[in-house]
CSV table of C-alpha atoms in Angstrom, one decimal:
chain,number,residue,atom,x,y,z
A,105,MET,CA,33.7,101.3,105.4
A,106,GLN,CA,30.6,100.8,103.2
A,107,CYS,CA,29.6,104.3,104.1
A,108,MET,CA,33.1,105.5,103.0
A,109,GLY,CA,32.6,103.8,99.8
A,110,LEU,CA,29.3,105.4,99.1
A,111,ASP,CA,30.6,108.8,99.8
A,112,GLN,CA,33.5,108.4,97.5
A,113,SER,CA,31.2,107.1,94.7
A,114,SER,CA,28.9,110.1,95.1
A,115,ARG,CA,31.8,112.5,95.0
A,116,SER,CA,33.1,110.8,91.8
A,117,ASN,CA,29.6,111.1,90.4
A,118,GLU,CA,29.3,114.9,91.0
A,119,VAL,CA,33.0,115.5,89.6
A,120,THR,CA,31.8,113.8,86.5
A,121,LEU,CA,28.7,115.8,86.2
A,122,GLN,CA,30.7,119.1,86.7
A,123,GLN,CA,33.2,118.1,84.0
A,124,GLU,CA,30.4,117.4,81.6
A,125,ASN,CA,28.8,120.9,82.3
A,126,GLU,CA,32.0,123.0,82.3
A,127,GLN,CA,33.1,124.4,79.0
A,128,PRO,CA,36.7,123.7,77.6
A,129,LEU,CA,39.0,126.7,78.4
A,130,ASP,CA,42.5,127.2,77.4
A,131,LYS,CA,45.8,126.1,79.0
A,132,GLU,CA,46.4,129.3,80.8
A,133,SER,CA,42.8,129.5,82.3
A,134,GLU,CA,43.2,125.8,83.2
A,135,VAL,CA,46.5,126.5,85.3
A,136,GLN,CA,45.1,129.6,87.0
A,137,ASP,CA,41.8,127.9,87.8
A,138,THR,CA,43.1,124.7,89.1
A,139,PRO,CA,40.7,123.6,91.9
A,140,VAL,CA,42.4,123.2,95.2
A,141,PRO,CA,42.0,119.7,96.6
A,142,PRO,CA,39.7,119.4,99.7
A,143,ALA,CA,41.3,119.8,103.1
A,144,ILE,CA,42.0,116.4,104.8
A,145,PRO,CA,41.0,116.3,108.5
A,146,PHE,CA,44.1,116.6,110.6
A,147,TYR,CA,42.9,114.2,113.3
A,148,ILE,CA,40.3,111.3,113.4
A,149,GLU,CA,39.2,110.1,116.5
A,150,CYS,CA,39.6,106.3,117.3
A,151,SER,CA,37.6,104.2,119.6
A,152,GLU,CA,38.3,103.4,123.1
A,153,ALA,CA,38.9,99.8,122.1
A,154,ALA,CA,41.2,100.6,119.4
A,155,GLN,CA,43.3,103.1,121.7
A,156,ALA,CA,43.5,100.5,124.4
A,157,GLN,CA,44.7,97.9,121.8
A,158,LEU,CA,47.2,100.4,120.4
A,159,PHE,CA,48.4,101.0,123.9
A,160,ASN,CA,48.9,97.4,124.9
A,161,GLU,CA,50.8,96.7,121.7
A,162,CYS,CA,53.1,99.6,122.4
A,163,GLU,CA,53.8,98.4,126.0
A,164,GLU,CA,54.6,95.0,124.6
A,165,GLN,CA,57.1,96.4,122.2
A,166,PHE,CA,58.7,98.6,124.9
A,167,ALA,CA,58.9,95.6,127.2
A,168,GLN,CA,60.7,93.8,124.3
A,169,LEU,CA,62.9,96.8,123.8
A,170,GLU,CA,64.0,96.8,127.5
A,171,MET,CA,64.8,93.2,127.4
A,172,LEU,CA,66.8,93.5,124.4
A,173,GLN,CA,68.8,96.3,125.8
A,174,ASN,CA,69.6,94.5,128.9
A,175,GLU,CA,71.0,91.5,126.9
A,176,ILE,CA,73.0,93.9,125.0
A,177,ILE,CA,74.3,95.4,128.3
A,178,LEU,CA,75.1,91.9,129.6
A,179,ALA,CA,76.9,90.8,126.3
A,180,GLU,CA,79.2,93.8,126.3
A,181,PRO,CA,82.9,92.6,126.8
A,182,ASP,CA,84.8,93.7,129.8
A,183,SER,CA,86.8,96.9,129.9
A,184,ASP,CA,90.0,95.0,130.3
A,185,GLU,CA,90.1,94.1,126.5
A,186,ASN,CA,92.0,95.9,124.1
A,187,PRO,CA,90.3,99.1,122.7
A,188,GLN,CA,91.2,98.0,119.2
A,189,GLU,CA,89.7,94.7,119.6
A,190,GLN,CA,86.5,96.4,120.9
A,191,SER,CA,86.0,98.7,118.0
A,192,VAL,CA,86.6,95.8,115.4
A,193,ASN,CA,83.8,93.7,117.4
A,194,ARG,CA,81.6,96.7,117.4
A,195,LEU,CA,82.1,97.2,113.6
A,196,MET,CA,81.3,93.6,113.0
A,197,ALA,CA,78.2,93.7,115.2
A,198,VAL,CA,76.9,96.9,113.3
A,199,ALA,CA,77.8,95.2,110.0
A,200,ALA,CA,75.7,92.2,111.0
A,201,GLU,CA,72.8,94.2,112.3
A,202,LEU,CA,72.8,96.3,109.0
A,203,LYS,CA,72.7,93.2,107.0
A,204,GLN,CA,69.7,91.6,109.0
A,205,TRP,CA,67.7,95.0,108.8
A,206,GLN,CA,68.3,95.1,105.0
A,207,THR,CA,67.0,91.5,104.7
A,208,ARG,CA,64.1,92.2,107.0
A,209,GLN,CA,60.6,93.0,105.8
A,210,PRO,CA,59.0,96.0,107.4
A,211,GLU,CA,56.2,95.1,109.7
A,212,LEU,CA,53.1,97.1,110.8
A,213,LEU,CA,52.9,98.4,114.2
A,214,SER,CA,49.2,97.5,114.5
A,215,THR,CA,46.8,95.5,112.3
A,216,ASN,CA,43.9,97.4,113.3
A,217,PRO,CA,42.2,99.0,110.5
A,218,GLU,CA,40.8,101.9,112.5
A,219,VAL,CA,44.4,102.8,113.8
A,220,LEU,CA,45.8,102.4,110.3
A,221,LEU,CA,43.1,104.8,109.2
A,222,VAL,CA,44.1,107.4,111.6
A,223,VAL,CA,47.8,107.1,110.9
A,224,GLY,CA,47.2,107.1,107.1
A,225,ALA,CA,45.1,110.4,107.5
A,226,GLU,CA,47.9,112.2,109.5
A,227,GLU,CA,50.5,111.0,106.8
A,228,LEU,CA,48.3,112.4,104.1
A,229,GLN,CA,47.6,115.5,105.8
A,230,LYS,CA,51.5,116.1,106.1
A,231,LEU,CA,51.8,115.1,102.4
A,232,ASN,CA,49.1,117.6,101.7
A,233,SER,CA,50.7,120.4,103.4
A,234,GLN,CA,54.1,119.7,101.6
A,235,LEU,CA,52.5,119.5,98.2
A,236,GLU,CA,50.7,122.8,98.9
A,237,LEU,CA,54.1,124.5,99.5
A,238,VAL,CA,55.3,123.1,96.3
A,239,LEU,CA,52.1,124.4,94.5
A,240,SER,CA,52.7,127.7,95.8
A,241,CYS,CA,56.4,128.0,94.8
A,242,SER,CA,55.5,126.6,91.3
A,243,GLN,CA,52.9,129.4,90.9
A,244,ALA,CA,55.4,131.9,92.1
A,245,LYS,CA,58.0,130.8,89.6
A,246,ARG,CA,55.4,130.6,87.0
A,247,ASP,CA,54.5,134.2,87.4
A,248,THR,CA,58.1,135.1,87.5
A,249,LEU,CA,58.6,133.4,84.2
A,250,ARG,CA,55.6,135.1,82.6
A,251,GLU,CA,57.1,138.6,83.5
A,252,THR,CA,60.4,137.5,82.3
A,253,LEU,CA,58.6,136.2,79.0
A,254,LYS,CA,56.7,139.5,78.6
A,255,ARG,CA,60.1,141.6,79.0
A,256,ASP,CA,61.9,139.4,76.3
A,257,GLN,CA,59.1,139.8,74.0
A,258,LYS,CA,59.1,143.6,74.3
A,259,TRP,CA,62.9,143.6,73.8
A,260,LEU,CA,62.6,141.4,70.9
A,261,GLU,CA,60.1,143.6,69.3
A,262,LYS,CA,62.4,146.6,69.9
A,263,LYS,CA,65.3,144.7,68.2
A,264,LYS,CA,63.1,143.6,65.3
A,265,GLU,CA,62.2,147.4,64.7
A,266,VAL,CA,65.7,148.4,64.8
A,267,LEU,CA,66.5,145.6,62.3
A,268,ARG,CA,63.8,146.6,60.2
A,269,ALA,CA,65.0,150.3,60.2
A,270,GLY,CA,68.5,149.3,59.4
A,271,THR,CA,67.4,147.1,56.5
A,272,GLU,CA,65.3,149.9,54.9
A,273,HIS,CA,68.2,152.3,55.3
A,274,VAL,CA,70.7,149.7,53.6
A,275,VAL,CA,68.0,149.2,50.7
A,276,LYS,CA,68.0,153.1,50.4
A,277,GLN,CA,71.7,153.5,50.3
A,278,ARG,CA,72.0,150.7,47.6
A,279,LEU,CA,69.3,152.3,45.4
A,280,GLU,CA,71.0,155.7,45.7
A,281,ASN,CA,74.3,154.1,44.8
A,282,GLU,CA,72.9,152.5,41.8
A,283,ARG,CA,71.8,155.9,40.6
A,284,LEU,CA,75.1,157.3,40.7
A,285,SER,CA,76.3,156.7,37.1
A,286,GLU,CA,79.9,157.2,35.7
A,287,HIS,CA,78.8,160.3,34.1
A,288,SER,CA,78.2,162.1,37.5
A,289,VAL,CA,81.4,160.8,38.8
A,290,LEU,CA,83.2,162.3,35.8
A,291,GLN,CA,81.4,165.5,36.2
A,292,ASP,CA,82.4,165.7,39.8
A,293,THR,CA,86.1,165.0,38.9
A,294,LYS,CA,86.0,167.7,36.2
A,295,LYS,CA,84.6,170.1,38.8
A,296,LYS,CA,87.2,169.3,41.2
A,297,ILE,CA,90.0,169.7,38.7
A,298,GLN,CA,88.5,173.2,37.5
A,299,LYS,CA,88.5,174.3,41.2
A,300,MET,CA,92.2,173.4,41.6
A,301,LYS,CA,93.0,175.2,38.4
A,302,ASP,CA,91.1,178.3,39.5
A,303,TYR,CA,92.8,178.1,43.0
A,304,GLN,CA,96.2,177.8,41.2
A,305,ASN,CA,95.4,180.7,38.8
A,306,ARG,CA,94.5,182.9,41.9
A,307,LEU,CA,97.9,181.8,43.5
A,308,MET,CA,100.0,182.7,40.5
A,309,GLU,CA,98.2,186.1,40.0
A,310,THR,CA,98.9,187.0,43.7
A,311,LEU,CA,102.5,185.9,43.4
A,312,ALA,CA,102.8,188.0,40.2
A,313,ASP,CA,101.5,190.9,42.1
A,314,VAL,CA,103.8,190.5,45.0
A,315,LEU,CA,106.8,190.0,42.6
A,316,ALA,CA,105.9,192.9,40.6
A,317,GLU,CA,105.6,195.3,43.6
A,318,HIS,CA,108.6,194.2,45.6
A,319,PHE,CA,110.9,193.0,42.8
A,320,PRO,CA,110.4,195.1,39.6
A,321,LEU,CA,112.6,195.3,36.6
A,322,PRO,CA,115.4,197.8,36.2
A,323,THR,CA,114.5,201.1,34.5
A,324,GLN,CA,116.3,203.9,33.0
A,325,GLU,CA,116.1,205.9,36.2
A,326,THR,CA,117.9,203.2,38.3
A,327,ASN,CA,120.5,202.8,35.6
A,328,ALA,CA,121.2,206.7,35.5
A,329,ASP,CA,121.7,206.5,39.2
A,330,LYS,CA,124.3,203.8,39.1
A,331,LYS,CA,126.1,205.9,36.2
A,332,GLU,CA,126.2,208.8,38.8
A,333,LYS,CA,128.1,206.4,41.3
A,334,ASN,CA,130.7,205.6,38.5
A,335,ILE,CA,129.1,202.0,38.1
A,336,PRO,CA,129.0,201.1,34.5
A,337,GLN,CA,125.7,199.3,33.9
A,338,GLU,CA,124.2,198.4,30.4
A,339,LEU,CA,120.5,198.0,30.4
A,340,ASN,CA,119.0,195.2,28.1
A,341,GLU,CA,115.5,195.9,26.9
A,342,ASN,CA,114.6,192.0,26.6
A,343,LEU,CA,114.9,191.3,30.3
A,344,ILE,CA,112.2,189.1,31.7
A,345,SER,CA,110.6,189.8,35.3
A,346,LEU,CA,111.3,187.7,38.3
A,347,ASN,CA,107.7,186.3,37.9
A,348,GLU,CA,108.4,185.0,34.5
A,349,VAL,CA,111.6,183.4,35.5
A,350,LEU,CA,109.9,181.6,38.3
A,351,GLU,CA,107.0,180.6,36.0
A,352,LEU,CA,109.6,179.3,33.5
A,353,LEU,CA,111.4,177.2,36.1
A,354,MET,CA,108.2,175.6,37.4
A,355,ASN,CA,106.9,174.8,33.8
A,356,THR,CA,110.2,173.2,33.0
A,357,THR,CA,110.2,171.1,36.1
A,358,LEU,CA,106.6,169.9,35.3
A,359,GLU,CA,106.8,169.3,31.8
A,360,THR,CA,110.3,167.7,31.4
A,361,PRO,CA,111.0,166.4,34.9
A,362,HIS,CA,113.9,164.3,33.5
A,363,ASP,CA,115.6,167.7,32.4
A,364,PRO,CA,114.3,170.4,34.5
A,365,TYR,CA,117.4,172.7,33.6
A,366,VAL,CA,116.9,176.1,32.1
A,367,SER,CA,119.7,178.0,30.2
A,368,ILE,CA,120.6,181.4,31.5
A,369,ASP,CA,120.9,183.9,28.6
A,370,GLU,CA,120.9,187.9,28.5
A,371,THR,CA,117.2,187.9,29.3
A,372,PHE,CA,117.9,186.9,32.9
A,373,TRP,CA,118.8,189.8,34.9
A,374,PRO,CA,121.9,188.6,37.0
A,375,PRO,CA,120.9,190.1,40.5
A,376,TYR,CA,117.7,188.0,40.4
A,377,THR,CA,119.3,185.0,39.3
A,378,GLU,CA,121.9,185.4,42.1
A,379,MET,CA,119.2,186.0,44.6
A,380,LEU,CA,117.5,182.7,43.6
A,381,LEU,CA,120.6,180.8,44.0
A,382,ARG,CA,121.7,182.3,47.3
A,383,HIS,CA,118.2,181.8,48.9
A,384,GLY,CA,118.0,178.0,47.9
A,385,ILE,CA,115.1,178.7,45.4
A,386,ALA,CA,117.2,177.5,42.5
A,387,GLN,CA,120.3,175.5,41.9
A,388,ARG,CA,123.0,175.3,39.2
A,389,HIS,CA,123.8,172.5,37.0
A,390,PRO,CA,126.8,170.6,38.5
A,391,GLU,CA,128.6,170.6,35.0
A,392,ASP,CA,127.3,173.7,33.5
A,393,CYS,CA,127.3,177.1,35.3
A,394,PHE,CA,124.9,178.8,32.9
A,395,LYS,CA,121.9,176.3,33.5
A,396,ILE,CA,119.8,176.4,36.7
A,397,ARG,CA,116.9,174.4,37.8
A,398,LEU,CA,113.9,174.7,40.3
A,399,GLU,CA,115.1,173.3,43.8
A,400,THR,CA,113.1,170.2,44.8
A,401,PHE,CA,110.9,171.0,47.7
A,402,TYR,CA,109.2,167.7,48.1
């Protein structure tokens, strides 16, 4: 025992000297370079005297166990008793035994220090192997967590870059919106209105060309042809074209929507007026047949 004490003191002195000479490292290197504890010998031989003493103590315990077992067999009740009563008795016996074991203090199998040393070494070896398994599992889990942490950090950096780009884009859009003044908005509106007016003028010109080609005003030649057919027809020189009639109806509808009717006079050629009414382009006044208006197409 004195030799063991000297060995332990010398080992502790060596450990303290190594700790003084080593430089402090960071936490990660300390975790990675954790020294593995020295292996505990799996088996320590006992002397023949200790083995003989342990063998004798075991024989005494086995003899006592056999004696108690015989007493239990002799104390068992006869099989003629009620099975329910046997179960109750056994339950009571087990409860009493449990209570006795709970109040009893554990005793050592042997008081020989050499035997206790061997048993303690075996238990320490088992504990050491279990702790090594725990250490390996912890290290594997630590490595897995480190990899997960690296992936999460990369993902976080990417998200930060996306957020930064989005923030810059929003700031640029705000600056551009601030630069747009009311004058520029007004100019854009005027340009759009002018485009619509130009488009309307082109449509009106196209409509005038189509009407002038397909619906011309009556001339002296057409009047002479009708006279040959014995159809009396007087030609008014103040007649307006079909394009002018439609333009007058549209302007009246837009300028005075509350009174969109136009009076029919001698300047309206009756065939064109009748054509507009029959084809649903115009309609008469419900009370005055000499007034017409443009049909509502909306």
